[in-house]
Every structure is written in C-alpha cells, then in structure tokens.
C-alpha cells in the first residue's frame, strides 16, 4: 500500500446515465478495490458535465471540467453496458472530448455489464481498442457482470462473491499499476504486467 506522498487517484466512470444503473453499481464496487490498495477514489458522473454530442459547434460549459477531472486521475475504471455487441455511445462521446494531454499514460481498467449470460466481452474488447488509441495502458484484468438484472441487491451490492472479487481485483490492479507508473518503478511495472494471468491488451508498449 503506497504512502500518502505517492498516493494515486483512481476515478470511476459509468457509461450509463440511468440513476442507480447496474453499470454504476459495478464501477463503484471496483472503486472499493482501488481504495483497498490505498488509492483516493472518485466517481465521475457524466450527467453532471452536460456533454452534448461532439461536433464543430460551441463546446458545452462542462467540457473543460470533464477534461480536468479526467486528467487529475492516475487511473480510470471505465464501466459500460453492452448494446448490440458494442459499448456505450454515451461513454464514447465523453471520451471523444478528450485529447492525449488528458489520456496519455493513464491506467485504465474495464468493467462490462450485460443482461445476457455471456457477459459484455464484445463491449470490453471494443473499449480496450479505444483505450490503446488514447495512448493509455489498458490493464490485463477486466471484469464482466452477466445477467446484471439479478447480480446486485437493492443497495448495489453484488449477490455473488465471485463477481464482487473480480470487480475489486480490477480496481486493485488499476491502483497498483498506477502507483508503480507514478513512482517510476518500471521494472516492477513490466514484471507485474507480464505476470498478469490475462493479457488481452496485446504487446506491451514502452514509450
């Protein structure tokens, strides 16, 4: 666990704007995993930024704050529902407001939620590609929540301890890699990345 001088910030973002959405519940559980590692955690509610569809017109007033809040985090937990085999358009639109100044070198962990039994793997695979295009490090571990309609209790807690553990582990891994990266512990960072049991992110990029 890092000391306060090297404490990292991990922010969670839900690609669903519905109050009390299953995606938001899953992201908040993952944030608790990051907090267990010692990270400062924040939930960035996209509803509060008032982001319109990105076009050539005037930017919405909340766009600057959105960029600043994203940039302030060392690690991000991106949660998405799966829609027709892909990830949330709400989330993609929010990411489109960002530039490399906000995304370069960030640690990103993925959480996917679906109503079906197969999880949200297609959505997370697509989001993983977006994360790499943003020059971010998309961590090896990810967590899917299948049949989300029965995965959480009324107070937002996972009813299955295995799902809860998977979500928390994603948060912990984001916080851990963000800490190693922030402290310049490159060898430990790369060794930990290589040892990770799942690495759908492909080859390690060193830049």
Short mmCIF file of C-alpha atoms in Angstrom, two decimals:
data_model
loop_
_atom_site.label_atom_id
_atom_site.label_comp_id
_atom_site.label_asym_id
_atom_site.label_seq_id
_atom_site.Cartn_x
_atom_site.Cartn_y
_atom_site.Cartn_z
CA UNK A 1 0.00 0.00 0.00
CA UNK A 2 1.51 3.37 -1.02
CA UNK A 3 2.21 6.13 1.50
CA UNK A 4 0.39 9.43 1.21
CA UNK A 5 3.18 11.10 -0.77
CA UNK A 6 2.76 8.56 -3.58
CA UNK A 7 -0.98 8.08 -3.28
CA UNK A 8 -2.74 7.71 -6.59
CA UNK A 9 -6.19 8.86 -7.67
CA UNK A 10 -8.49 6.35 -9.33
CA UNK A 11 -11.70 7.64 -10.90
CA UNK A 12 -14.68 5.56 -11.96
CA UNK A 13 -16.88 6.42 -14.95
CA UNK A 14 -20.14 4.75 -15.91
CA UNK A 15 -21.34 4.63 -19.50
CA UNK A 16 -24.95 4.53 -18.30
CA UNK A 17 -26.74 7.72 -17.30
CA UNK A 18 -29.65 5.93 -15.67
CA UNK A 19 -29.77 6.68 -11.92
CA UNK A 20 -28.89 3.56 -9.96
CA UNK A 21 -27.77 1.69 -13.08
CA UNK A 22 -26.14 -1.72 -12.80
CA UNK A 23 -23.09 -0.32 -14.59
CA UNK A 24 -22.66 2.38 -11.96
CA UNK A 25 -23.06 -0.22 -9.21
CA UNK A 26 -20.32 -2.34 -10.76
CA UNK A 27 -17.96 0.61 -11.13
CA UNK A 28 -18.46 1.61 -7.50
CA UNK A 29 -17.54 -1.92 -6.36
CA UNK A 30 -14.37 -1.76 -8.46
CA UNK A 31 -13.56 1.60 -6.88
CA UNK A 32 -13.70 -0.05 -3.47
CA UNK A 33 -10.99 -2.40 -4.67
CA UNK A 34 -8.82 0.57 -5.60
CA UNK A 35 -9.47 2.08 -2.19
CA UNK A 36 -8.34 -1.17 -0.55
CA UNK A 37 -4.97 -0.65 -2.23
CA UNK A 38 -4.81 2.83 -0.74
CA UNK A 39 -5.92 4.94 -3.69
CA UNK A 40 -8.05 8.03 -3.40
CA UNK A 41 -11.23 7.23 -5.33
CA UNK A 42 -13.72 9.43 -7.16
CA UNK A 43 -16.86 8.71 -9.16
CA UNK A 44 -17.21 10.99 -12.18
CA UNK A 45 -20.90 11.17 -13.01
CA UNK A 46 -21.26 12.01 -16.71
CA UNK A 47 -24.69 13.51 -16.06
CA UNK A 48 -23.06 16.37 -14.19
CA UNK A 49 -20.98 17.58 -17.15
CA UNK A 50 -23.82 18.13 -19.61
CA UNK A 51 -21.78 16.89 -22.57
CA UNK A 52 -23.62 17.23 -25.86
CA UNK A 53 -22.86 15.21 -28.98
CA UNK A 54 -19.39 16.18 -30.11
CA UNK A 55 -19.48 18.32 -33.26
CA UNK A 56 -17.97 21.50 -34.62
CA UNK A 57 -20.28 23.77 -32.65
CA UNK A 58 -19.52 25.53 -29.37
CA UNK A 59 -18.40 23.24 -26.58
CA UNK A 60 -20.74 22.69 -23.65
CA UNK A 61 -19.67 24.52 -20.48
CA UNK A 62 -18.88 21.27 -18.68
CA UNK A 63 -16.33 20.04 -21.23
CA UNK A 64 -13.39 21.84 -19.64
CA UNK A 65 -14.21 20.47 -16.18
CA UNK A 66 -14.62 16.97 -17.66
CA UNK A 67 -11.13 17.14 -19.16
CA UNK A 68 -9.66 18.46 -15.93
CA UNK A 69 -11.31 15.80 -13.77
CA UNK A 70 -10.20 13.01 -16.11
CA UNK A 71 -6.65 14.36 -16.28
CA UNK A 72 -6.43 14.59 -12.48
CA UNK A 73 -6.76 10.82 -12.12
CA UNK A 74 -3.82 8.44 -12.35
CA UNK A 75 -6.11 5.52 -13.12
CA UNK A 76 -9.60 5.18 -14.56
CA UNK A 77 -12.25 2.50 -14.24
CA UNK A 78 -14.46 2.59 -17.32
CA UNK A 79 -17.78 0.81 -16.97
CA UNK A 80 -20.03 0.07 -19.90
CA UNK A 81 -23.27 -1.74 -20.60
CA UNK A 82 -23.23 -3.84 -23.75
CA UNK A 83 -25.53 -2.61 -26.51
CA UNK A 84 -25.80 -4.74 -29.67
CA UNK A 85 -22.32 -6.18 -29.22
CA UNK A 86 -20.60 -2.88 -28.50
CA UNK A 87 -20.02 -0.38 -25.73
CA UNK A 88 -21.96 2.68 -24.65
CA UNK A 89 -22.26 5.59 -27.07
CA UNK A 90 -22.55 7.89 -24.06
CA UNK A 91 -19.11 6.79 -22.89
CA UNK A 92 -17.55 7.00 -26.36
CA UNK A 93 -18.87 10.53 -26.81
CA UNK A 94 -17.36 11.56 -23.47
CA UNK A 95 -14.00 10.04 -24.41
CA UNK A 96 -14.12 11.87 -27.75
CA UNK A 97 -13.96 15.17 -25.85
CA UNK A 98 -10.52 14.18 -24.53
CA UNK A 99 -7.08 14.57 -26.08
CA UNK A 100 -3.74 12.91 -25.46
CA UNK A 101 -2.95 15.61 -22.89
CA UNK A 102 -5.61 14.04 -20.68
CA UNK A 103 -5.19 10.35 -21.58
CA UNK A 104 -1.51 9.65 -22.28
CA UNK A 105 -0.05 7.11 -19.86
CA UNK A 106 -3.20 6.64 -17.77
CA UNK A 107 -4.04 3.23 -16.32
CA UNK A 108 -7.45 2.04 -17.47
CA UNK A 109 -9.47 -0.89 -16.15
CA UNK A 110 -12.60 -2.19 -17.85
CA UNK A 111 -15.90 -3.28 -16.36
CA UNK A 112 -18.67 -4.61 -18.59
CA UNK A 113 -22.32 -5.24 -17.72
CA UNK A 114 -24.88 -7.14 -19.78
CA UNK A 115 -28.37 -8.53 -19.44
CA UNK A 116 -27.40 -11.81 -21.08
CA UNK A 117 -25.50 -14.79 -19.77
CA UNK A 118 -22.31 -14.24 -21.79
CA UNK A 119 -21.16 -11.01 -20.18
CA UNK A 120 -20.04 -7.90 -22.03
CA UNK A 121 -16.85 -9.17 -23.63
CA UNK A 122 -17.51 -7.67 -27.07
CA UNK A 123 -18.12 -4.29 -25.46
CA UNK A 124 -14.93 -4.50 -23.43
CA UNK A 125 -12.87 -5.66 -26.41
CA UNK A 126 -14.01 -2.61 -28.35
CA UNK A 127 -13.35 -0.31 -25.42
CA UNK A 128 -9.89 -1.84 -24.99
CA UNK A 129 -9.04 -0.79 -28.55
CA UNK A 130 -10.22 2.74 -27.81
CA UNK A 131 -8.08 2.85 -24.68
CA UNK A 132 -4.97 1.87 -26.61
CA UNK A 133 -5.77 4.51 -29.25
CA UNK A 134 -5.83 7.07 -26.43
CA UNK A 135 -2.22 6.06 -25.58
CA UNK A 136 -3.36 4.68 -22.24
CA UNK A 137 -2.33 1.46 -20.54
CA UNK A 138 -5.37 -0.83 -20.52
CA UNK A 139 -4.63 -3.28 -17.72
CA UNK A 140 -4.75 -7.04 -18.37
CA UNK A 141 -7.54 -7.80 -15.93
CA UNK A 142 -11.15 -6.95 -16.72
CA UNK A 143 -14.48 -7.86 -15.13
CA UNK A 144 -17.77 -8.82 -16.74
CA UNK A 145 -21.12 -8.90 -14.96
CA UNK A 146 -23.56 -11.15 -16.84
CA UNK A 147 -27.31 -11.13 -16.16
CA UNK A 148 -26.90 -7.85 -14.35
CA UNK A 149 -30.60 -7.68 -13.53
CA UNK A 150 -30.05 -10.32 -10.85
CA UNK A 151 -26.40 -9.62 -9.96
CA UNK A 152 -26.96 -6.86 -7.40
CA UNK A 153 -29.01 -6.37 -4.27
CA UNK A 154 -31.23 -3.31 -3.84
CA UNK A 155 -28.41 -1.44 -2.11
CA UNK A 156 -25.99 -2.04 -5.00
CA UNK A 157 -24.00 -4.91 -3.53
CA UNK A 158 -23.12 -7.94 -5.69
CA UNK A 159 -25.02 -11.02 -4.60
CA UNK A 160 -22.25 -13.30 -5.92
CA UNK A 161 -18.95 -13.06 -4.06
CA UNK A 162 -17.04 -14.20 -7.15
CA UNK A 163 -18.33 -11.25 -9.17
CA UNK A 164 -17.55 -8.90 -6.29
CA UNK A 165 -13.99 -10.24 -6.10
CA UNK A 166 -13.48 -9.83 -9.85
CA UNK A 167 -14.65 -6.23 -9.73
CA UNK A 168 -12.49 -5.40 -6.74
CA UNK A 169 -9.46 -7.04 -8.36
CA UNK A 170 -9.79 -4.79 -11.40
CA UNK A 171 -9.78 -1.75 -9.13
CA UNK A 172 -6.80 -3.05 -7.19
CA UNK A 173 -4.83 -3.74 -10.36
CA UNK A 174 -5.52 -0.27 -11.74
CA UNK A 175 -4.35 1.29 -8.48
CA UNK A 176 -1.27 -0.91 -8.27
CA UNK A 177 -0.07 -0.26 -11.82
CA UNK A 178 -0.86 3.45 -11.50
CA UNK A 179 1.26 3.56 -8.35
CA UNK A 180 4.21 1.77 -9.96
CA UNK A 181 3.99 4.00 -13.01
CA UNK A 182 3.76 7.18 -10.95
CA UNK A 183 6.76 6.18 -8.83
CA UNK A 184 8.87 5.27 -11.86
CA UNK A 185 9.22 1.64 -10.77
CA UNK A 186 9.50 0.47 -14.37
CA UNK A 187 10.94 -2.98 -13.73
CA UNK A 188 8.27 -3.84 -11.19
CA UNK A 189 5.63 -2.43 -13.52
CA UNK A 190 6.70 -4.54 -16.51
CA UNK A 191 7.26 -7.68 -14.46
CA UNK A 192 3.82 -7.33 -12.88
CA UNK A 193 2.24 -6.77 -16.29
CA UNK A 194 3.88 -9.88 -17.73
CA UNK A 195 2.83 -11.99 -14.75
CA UNK A 196 -0.80 -10.96 -15.00
CA UNK A 197 -2.87 -14.08 -15.81
CA UNK A 198 -4.94 -12.42 -18.52
CA UNK A 199 -3.49 -10.00 -21.05
CA UNK A 200 -5.99 -9.32 -23.82
CA UNK A 201 -4.33 -5.96 -24.37
CA UNK A 202 -1.61 -7.42 -26.60
CA UNK A 203 2.04 -6.47 -26.59
CA UNK A 204 3.49 -4.12 -24.02
CA UNK A 205 4.32 -0.71 -25.39
CA UNK A 206 7.19 1.20 -23.83
CA UNK A 207 7.20 4.90 -24.63
#
